[in-house]
Amino acid sequence: MRIVHKGSLSGFCLLAAVLVFFTAPCKGAVYTWKGNGAEWAKNSHWYSTGVPTELDYVIFSANPREDPFVNANAAAAAINFAAGVRTTTISGTVYTLSIVLGMTNNSVNQQIINVPLNLTGSQEWKAAAGDFSIGGSANLNGNMLTVSGDHDTTINGSISGTGGIIKNGSGTLTLNGNNTFSGPVSINGGTVVLNSEGTIRNVLSISVNAGKLFLGGNGGWAESSAEVYLLGGDLEIGDQSEGLGELQISAHSRIKLKPGGAATILRFAGANWSGGSLTIYGWSGQPGHPGTDDRIFFESKPNDMFLIYVTFAGFDPGGMVLDVGNSWELVPVPETSDYALMTGLALLIFSVHRRLALVNP
């Protein structure tokens, strides 16, 4: 007779839940939404006995007559929208839906979650075949939320709690809410769109390892203290001026301005370099002079090591800063002949002033 230890079985179940999503649940059951009524917390609306709990997997695998309405605090280990399911809206405003492992959209149709979400474990929201639209709030509760997939996820509700966001896959994650979460944001692929300063109000750092961080769209930017680490990706701005914390360059990265008359300003608290280079696209003006459209400023003067590794596309390699009173503007270095002429004139003026000082002490 074989004896299976309870602890070993529990560990096996956890591994199986992670590796084989929905195929072999160990502790919980699989619940399929019937849609013969709207109330989530009603036994007869599910293909299984009872109502799903945090141990159970929820599947939307057919086109239900009615979409679910969360009429009591609800929970699921994970939620899967199967291939072919029409757009389904999970709604509710009073009660929360707690999720342990995450959500996957395997349907080409957008899935809409308009209920407050409570993350009870680090998890993944995967827009595999279609988009996600999240209209309710989301409490991270100290967990990491990974948003992945080749399709797009838009979060219109507010994100709160400690914990952070990881972006994987080629899709776009758009944050529109007035968020208060305080963890880091890490971009490993695709695009993250921040449509106002309120989306990262308490975020301490944003790391762009690959893909793109887009600062844009709806305005409302003033000053954010979030440090930006460019580790091989892109930082792109829209039509609104933005203020951020320190800019850290650690690998070959790019900043893309948006020329065209908006005259936006991208402002950083300072700059540091530890490797790689920074190429800036979309700058217009005369080298060695203030820009004529989009411009980049620093509150503290960048060091020479940082400036050496800056290149403005279409101009000679290297950057310089102009003292504009309470900040420093980053501009391309003049062409070699122009720079030599400027240096010579500066030395001549210094020599004349020195001679006059000696003659008229």
Short mmCIF file of C-alpha atoms in Angstrom, two decimals:
data_model
loop_
_atom_site.label_atom_id
_atom_site.label_comp_id
_atom_site.label_asym_id
_atom_site.label_seq_id
_atom_site.Cartn_x
_atom_site.Cartn_y
_atom_site.Cartn_z
CA MET A 1 0.00 0.00 0.00
CA ARG A 2 1.43 3.37 -1.05
CA ILE A 3 1.26 6.21 1.45
CA VAL A 4 1.14 9.77 0.08
CA HIS A 5 2.19 12.47 2.49
CA LYS A 6 -0.21 15.39 2.70
CA GLY A 7 2.55 18.00 2.37
CA SER A 8 3.90 16.39 -0.80
CA LEU A 9 0.45 16.27 -2.34
CA SER A 10 -0.11 19.93 -1.56
CA GLY A 11 3.17 20.89 -3.24
CA PHE A 12 2.31 18.77 -6.27
CA CYS A 13 -1.09 20.45 -6.55
CA LEU A 14 0.44 23.91 -6.48
CA LEU A 15 2.94 22.98 -9.20
CA ALA A 16 0.22 21.44 -11.35
CA ALA A 17 -1.95 24.53 -10.97
CA VAL A 18 0.85 26.70 -12.27
CA LEU A 19 2.06 24.43 -15.10
CA VAL A 20 -1.24 23.00 -16.35
CA PHE A 21 -3.75 25.84 -16.29
CA PHE A 22 -7.27 24.46 -15.90
CA THR A 23 -6.38 20.93 -17.05
CA ALA A 24 -5.98 19.22 -13.69
CA PRO A 25 -7.12 21.26 -10.72
CA CYS A 26 -5.99 19.54 -7.54
CA LYS A 27 -7.90 21.16 -4.74
CA GLY A 28 -10.75 22.93 -6.50
CA ALA A 29 -13.33 22.22 -9.14
CA VAL A 30 -14.00 23.74 -12.55
CA TYR A 31 -17.08 25.96 -12.75
CA THR A 32 -18.58 26.94 -16.10
CA TRP A 33 -20.93 29.92 -16.31
CA LYS A 34 -24.38 28.89 -17.63
CA GLY A 35 -25.85 32.38 -17.93
CA ASN A 36 -29.46 31.33 -17.34
CA GLY A 37 -29.54 34.22 -14.87
CA ALA A 38 -27.30 37.12 -13.93
CA GLU A 39 -26.53 36.57 -10.24
CA TRP A 40 -23.01 35.23 -9.69
CA ALA A 41 -23.83 33.86 -6.24
CA LYS A 42 -26.55 31.47 -7.35
CA ASN A 43 -25.94 27.73 -7.61
CA SER A 44 -28.17 27.16 -10.62
CA HIS A 45 -26.19 29.61 -12.75
CA TRP A 46 -23.12 27.34 -12.76
CA TYR A 47 -22.32 23.95 -14.26
CA SER A 48 -21.17 22.40 -10.99
CA THR A 49 -22.49 22.12 -7.51
CA GLY A 50 -22.54 25.40 -5.63
CA VAL A 51 -20.74 28.67 -6.34
CA PRO A 52 -16.99 28.92 -7.10
CA THR A 53 -14.54 29.77 -4.32
CA GLU A 54 -10.91 30.88 -4.28
CA LEU A 55 -9.91 27.24 -4.88
CA ASP A 56 -11.99 26.85 -8.03
CA TYR A 57 -11.41 27.65 -11.69
CA VAL A 58 -14.02 29.64 -13.62
CA ILE A 59 -14.54 29.15 -17.35
CA PHE A 60 -16.66 31.07 -19.83
CA SER A 61 -16.89 28.53 -22.67
CA ALA A 62 -20.19 29.27 -24.41
CA ASN A 63 -22.30 32.28 -25.30
CA PRO A 64 -24.44 32.76 -22.19
CA ARG A 65 -27.85 34.32 -22.31
CA GLU A 66 -26.94 36.73 -19.51
CA ASP A 67 -23.65 38.17 -18.31
CA PRO A 68 -22.71 37.68 -14.64
CA PHE A 69 -23.48 40.29 -12.00
CA VAL A 70 -21.46 39.99 -8.77
CA ASN A 71 -24.21 40.23 -6.16
CA ALA A 72 -22.05 39.06 -3.20
CA ASN A 73 -18.35 38.89 -2.47
CA ALA A 74 -17.01 36.37 -4.98
CA ALA A 75 -13.75 34.53 -5.61
CA ALA A 76 -11.96 32.29 -8.10
CA ALA A 77 -8.55 30.71 -8.39
CA ALA A 78 -8.44 31.86 -12.02
CA ILE A 79 -10.77 32.89 -14.83
CA ASN A 80 -10.54 31.69 -18.43
CA PHE A 81 -12.49 33.07 -21.39
CA ALA A 82 -12.36 30.21 -23.88
CA ALA A 83 -11.94 30.54 -27.65
CA GLY A 84 -15.12 31.62 -29.40
CA VAL A 85 -16.81 33.25 -26.41
CA ARG A 86 -18.58 36.49 -27.24
CA THR A 87 -17.76 39.69 -25.38
CA THR A 88 -18.76 39.05 -21.77
CA THR A 89 -19.08 41.71 -19.08
CA ILE A 90 -18.61 40.83 -15.42
CA SER A 91 -20.25 43.72 -13.57
CA GLY A 92 -20.95 44.92 -10.05
CA THR A 93 -20.03 47.89 -7.89
CA VAL A 94 -20.68 46.95 -4.26
CA TYR A 95 -19.00 43.56 -3.87
CA THR A 96 -15.51 42.42 -4.84
CA LEU A 97 -14.21 39.58 -6.98
CA SER A 98 -11.06 38.05 -5.48
CA ILE A 99 -8.65 36.29 -7.86
CA VAL A 100 -5.67 34.15 -6.86
CA LEU A 101 -3.81 33.20 -10.07
CA GLY A 102 -5.12 35.50 -12.80
CA MET A 103 -7.22 35.74 -15.97
CA THR A 104 -6.75 34.63 -19.58
CA ASN A 105 -8.66 35.73 -22.68
CA ASN A 106 -8.41 33.01 -25.33
CA SER A 107 -11.29 34.52 -27.32
CA VAL A 108 -10.79 37.01 -30.14
CA ASN A 109 -13.54 39.11 -28.56
CA GLN A 110 -12.84 41.73 -25.91
CA GLN A 111 -13.71 40.74 -22.34
CA ILE A 112 -14.90 43.42 -19.89
CA ILE A 113 -14.38 43.31 -16.12
CA ASN A 114 -16.42 46.05 -14.44
CA VAL A 115 -16.28 44.85 -10.85
CA PRO A 116 -13.84 45.74 -8.03
CA LEU A 117 -10.98 43.22 -8.09
CA ASN A 118 -9.04 41.95 -5.10
CA LEU A 119 -5.74 40.26 -5.95
CA THR A 120 -5.01 37.61 -3.34
CA GLY A 121 -1.82 36.37 -4.99
CA SER A 122 0.76 37.45 -7.56
CA GLN A 123 -0.85 36.68 -10.89
CA GLU A 124 -1.00 37.08 -14.65
CA TRP A 125 -3.63 38.76 -16.79
CA LYS A 126 -3.03 37.40 -20.28
CA ALA A 127 -4.71 38.94 -23.33
CA ALA A 128 -3.81 35.93 -25.46
CA ALA A 129 -6.26 36.16 -28.38
CA GLY A 130 -8.34 39.24 -27.55
CA ASP A 131 -8.35 42.38 -25.44
CA PHE A 132 -9.19 42.99 -21.79
CA SER A 133 -10.99 46.10 -20.53
CA ILE A 134 -10.85 46.55 -16.75
CA GLY A 135 -13.34 49.13 -15.52
CA GLY A 136 -13.37 48.29 -11.83
CA SER A 137 -10.75 49.10 -9.23
CA ALA A 138 -7.93 46.64 -8.45
CA ASN A 139 -6.24 46.18 -5.07
CA LEU A 140 -2.79 44.59 -5.45
CA ASN A 141 -2.51 43.70 -1.75
CA GLY A 142 1.28 43.53 -1.93
CA ASN A 143 1.28 41.25 -5.00
CA MET A 144 2.88 41.60 -8.42
CA LEU A 145 0.53 41.83 -11.40
CA THR A 146 1.95 40.57 -14.70
CA VAL A 147 0.09 41.78 -17.79
CA SER A 148 0.99 39.75 -20.87
CA GLY A 149 -0.18 38.53 -24.26
CA ASP A 150 -0.12 39.84 -27.81
CA HIS A 151 -3.35 41.80 -27.37
CA ASP A 152 -4.20 44.88 -25.34
CA THR A 153 -5.27 45.45 -21.75
CA THR A 154 -6.83 48.75 -20.67
CA ILE A 155 -7.29 49.51 -16.97
CA ASN A 156 -9.67 52.41 -16.44
CA GLY A 157 -10.25 51.79 -12.75
CA SER A 158 -7.88 52.79 -9.97
CA ILE A 159 -5.05 50.49 -8.84
CA SER A 160 -4.23 50.56 -5.13
CA GLY A 161 -2.11 48.77 -2.54
CA THR A 162 1.54 47.88 -2.36
CA GLY A 163 2.87 45.69 -5.14
CA GLY A 164 3.84 46.43 -8.72
CA ILE A 165 3.18 45.77 -12.38
CA ILE A 166 5.22 43.74 -14.88
CA LYS A 167 4.51 44.09 -18.61
CA ASN A 168 5.38 41.12 -20.84
CA GLY A 169 4.35 40.28 -24.40
CA SER A 170 3.82 42.47 -27.45
CA GLY A 171 0.44 43.94 -26.48
CA THR A 172 -0.28 47.37 -25.02
CA LEU A 173 -1.17 48.08 -21.39
CA THR A 174 -2.97 51.40 -20.95
CA LEU A 175 -3.43 52.92 -17.49
CA ASN A 176 -6.11 55.61 -17.27
CA GLY A 177 -7.08 55.56 -13.60
CA ASN A 178 -6.10 57.72 -10.66
CA ASN A 179 -3.81 55.12 -9.08
CA THR A 180 -2.23 54.98 -5.64
CA PHE A 181 -0.24 51.71 -5.83
CA SER A 182 3.34 52.13 -4.67
CA GLY A 183 5.33 49.31 -6.25
CA PRO A 184 7.65 49.36 -9.27
CA VAL A 185 6.67 49.13 -12.93
CA SER A 186 8.82 46.91 -15.15
CA ILE A 187 8.40 46.78 -18.95
CA ASN A 188 9.86 43.71 -20.70
CA GLY A 189 7.91 43.93 -23.95
CA GLY A 190 5.11 45.72 -25.75
CA THR A 191 3.97 49.20 -24.71
CA VAL A 192 2.81 50.76 -21.46
CA VAL A 193 0.74 53.93 -21.92
CA LEU A 194 0.40 56.34 -19.00
CA ASN A 195 -2.26 58.90 -19.76
CA SER A 196 -1.74 61.21 -16.79
CA GLU A 197 0.51 61.80 -13.80
CA GLY A 198 -2.14 60.21 -11.59
CA THR A 199 -1.45 56.80 -13.11
CA ILE A 200 1.94 56.59 -11.33
CA ARG A 201 1.40 59.02 -8.47
CA ASN A 202 3.19 56.87 -5.86
CA VAL A 203 5.35 54.72 -8.14
CA LEU A 204 9.03 54.93 -7.20
CA SER A 205 10.59 53.51 -10.37
CA ILE A 206 9.82 52.51 -13.94
CA SER A 207 12.25 50.14 -15.69
CA VAL A 208 12.09 49.89 -19.48
CA ASN A 209 14.05 46.72 -20.27
CA ALA A 210 12.48 46.34 -23.72
CA GLY A 211 9.42 47.68 -25.46
CA LYS A 212 8.16 51.22 -24.91
CA LEU A 213 6.93 53.57 -22.21
CA PHE A 214 4.56 56.16 -23.68
CA LEU A 215 3.74 59.28 -21.68
CA GLY A 216 0.78 60.87 -23.16
CA GLY A 217 -2.47 61.48 -24.07
CA ASN A 218 -4.92 63.12 -21.71
CA GLY A 219 -2.68 65.65 -20.01
CA GLY A 220 -2.71 66.34 -16.29
CA TRP A 221 1.06 65.96 -15.93
CA ALA A 222 2.99 68.10 -13.49
CA GLU A 223 5.78 66.42 -11.55
CA SER A 224 6.25 62.76 -10.68
CA SER A 225 9.12 61.47 -8.54
CA ALA A 226 9.31 58.12 -10.35
CA GLU A 227 12.84 57.30 -11.48
CA VAL A 228 13.06 56.07 -15.07
CA TYR A 229 15.56 53.31 -15.86
CA LEU A 230 16.20 52.92 -19.59
CA LEU A 231 17.73 49.46 -19.93
CA GLY A 232 17.24 48.90 -23.64
CA GLY A 233 13.77 50.23 -24.45
CA ASP A 234 12.09 53.42 -25.63
CA LEU A 235 10.61 56.41 -23.83
CA GLU A 236 8.15 58.34 -26.00
CA ILE A 237 6.12 61.45 -25.23
CA GLY A 238 2.86 62.77 -26.62
CA ASP A 239 1.45 66.30 -26.71
CA GLN A 240 1.60 67.08 -22.99
CA SER A 241 4.60 68.22 -20.93
CA GLU A 242 5.82 65.70 -18.36
CA GLY A 243 7.98 65.76 -15.25
CA LEU A 244 9.73 62.71 -13.81
CA GLY A 245 12.45 61.72 -11.35
CA GLU A 246 16.03 60.76 -12.20
CA LEU A 247 16.82 59.38 -15.67
CA GLN A 248 19.10 56.34 -15.45
CA ILE A 249 20.81 55.01 -18.60
CA SER A 250 22.22 51.48 -18.35
CA ALA A 251 21.91 50.13 -21.92
CA HIS A 252 21.37 51.34 -25.49
CA SER A 253 18.03 53.16 -25.30
CA ARG A 254 15.99 55.81 -27.06
CA ILE A 255 13.87 58.86 -26.25
CA LYS A 256 11.37 59.78 -28.94
CA LEU A 257 10.04 63.33 -28.98
CA LYS A 258 6.96 64.26 -30.97
CA PRO A 259 7.76 67.13 -33.32
CA GLY A 260 4.92 69.06 -34.85
CA GLY A 261 4.30 72.27 -32.96
CA ALA A 262 3.12 71.06 -29.56
CA ALA A 263 6.35 72.34 -27.93
CA THR A 264 6.14 69.82 -25.11
CA ILE A 265 8.71 69.68 -22.33
CA LEU A 266 10.16 66.48 -20.87
CA ARG A 267 11.73 67.29 -17.50
CA PHE A 268 13.83 65.02 -15.28
CA ALA A 269 15.18 65.61 -11.79
CA GLY A 270 18.65 64.58 -12.96
CA ALA A 271 20.57 62.04 -15.03
CA ASN A 272 23.00 59.19 -14.44
CA TRP A 273 24.87 56.88 -16.80
CA SER A 274 26.16 53.38 -16.03
CA GLY A 275 26.37 51.84 -19.50
CA GLY A 276 25.10 51.91 -23.07
CA SER A 277 23.98 55.05 -24.87
CA LEU A 278 20.97 57.30 -25.37
CA THR A 279 19.70 58.32 -28.80
CA ILE A 280 17.13 61.12 -28.97
CA TYR A 281 14.77 61.34 -31.94
CA GLY A 282 12.54 64.20 -33.05
CA TRP A 283 14.59 67.13 -31.73
CA SER A 284 14.63 70.27 -33.88
CA GLY A 285 16.70 73.42 -33.68
CA GLN A 286 20.28 74.60 -34.07
CA PRO A 287 22.99 72.63 -32.23
CA GLY A 288 24.26 74.46 -29.18
CA HIS A 289 21.05 76.50 -28.91
CA PRO A 290 17.64 75.92 -27.28
CA GLY A 291 15.29 73.61 -29.13
CA THR A 292 12.51 75.01 -31.28
CA ASP A 293 9.86 72.36 -30.57
CA ASP A 294 9.94 69.53 -28.00
CA ARG A 295 12.70 70.04 -25.42
CA ILE A 296 14.39 68.08 -22.60
CA PHE A 297 15.36 69.67 -19.26
CA PHE A 298 17.09 68.52 -16.07
CA GLU A 299 16.72 70.12 -12.66
CA SER A 300 20.31 69.20 -11.76
CA LYS A 301 23.18 69.35 -14.22
CA PRO A 302 24.04 66.00 -15.87
CA ASN A 303 27.68 64.95 -15.61
CA ASP A 304 30.05 64.76 -18.57
CA MET A 305 29.96 60.96 -18.67
CA PHE A 306 26.23 61.08 -19.37
CA LEU A 307 26.64 63.74 -22.06
CA ILE A 308 29.34 61.78 -23.90
CA TYR A 309 26.92 58.93 -24.57
CA VAL A 310 24.04 61.10 -25.83
CA THR A 311 23.32 61.37 -29.56
CA PHE A 312 20.61 63.43 -31.22
CA ALA A 313 19.50 61.68 -34.42
CA GLY A 314 20.68 63.67 -37.42
CA PHE A 315 23.37 65.58 -35.48
CA ASP A 316 26.95 64.98 -34.44
CA PRO A 317 27.41 62.60 -31.49
CA GLY A 318 27.44 64.11 -28.03
CA GLY A 319 25.21 66.31 -25.95
CA MET A 320 25.65 69.51 -24.01
CA VAL A 321 23.49 71.42 -21.54
CA LEU A 322 22.47 75.06 -21.50
CA ASP A 323 21.98 76.88 -18.20
CA VAL A 324 18.48 78.33 -18.37
CA GLY A 325 18.29 79.61 -14.82
CA ASN A 326 16.67 77.00 -12.62
CA SER A 327 17.33 74.02 -14.90
CA TRP A 328 19.53 72.71 -17.71
CA GLU A 329 18.41 72.09 -21.28
CA LEU A 330 19.89 69.13 -23.16
CA VAL A 331 20.83 69.98 -26.77
CA PRO A 332 23.15 68.58 -29.48
CA VAL A 333 26.75 69.72 -29.52
CA PRO A 334 27.57 72.11 -32.38
CA GLU A 335 29.38 70.76 -35.41
CA THR A 336 33.12 70.54 -34.91
CA SER A 337 33.98 73.73 -36.81
CA ASP A 338 31.21 75.71 -35.11
CA TYR A 339 32.22 74.41 -31.69
CA ALA A 340 35.84 75.43 -32.30
CA LEU A 341 34.70 78.91 -33.35
CA MET A 342 32.52 79.25 -30.22
CA THR A 343 35.41 78.12 -28.02
CA GLY A 344 37.80 80.54 -29.72
CA LEU A 345 35.42 83.46 -29.26
CA ALA A 346 34.95 82.57 -25.61
CA LEU A 347 38.73 82.51 -25.07
CA LEU A 348 39.14 85.82 -26.90
CA ILE A 349 36.50 87.51 -24.74
CA PHE A 350 38.12 86.09 -21.60
CA SER A 351 41.54 87.38 -22.75
CA VAL A 352 40.19 90.90 -23.41
CA HIS A 353 38.48 91.05 -20.02
CA ARG A 354 41.66 89.86 -18.31
CA ARG A 355 43.82 92.48 -20.10
CA LEU A 356 41.39 95.26 -19.19
CA ALA A 357 41.44 94.12 -15.58
CA LEU A 358 45.25 94.29 -15.51
CA VAL A 359 45.35 97.73 -17.14
CA ASN A 360 42.58 99.12 -14.91
CA PRO A 361 43.00 97.42 -11.52
#
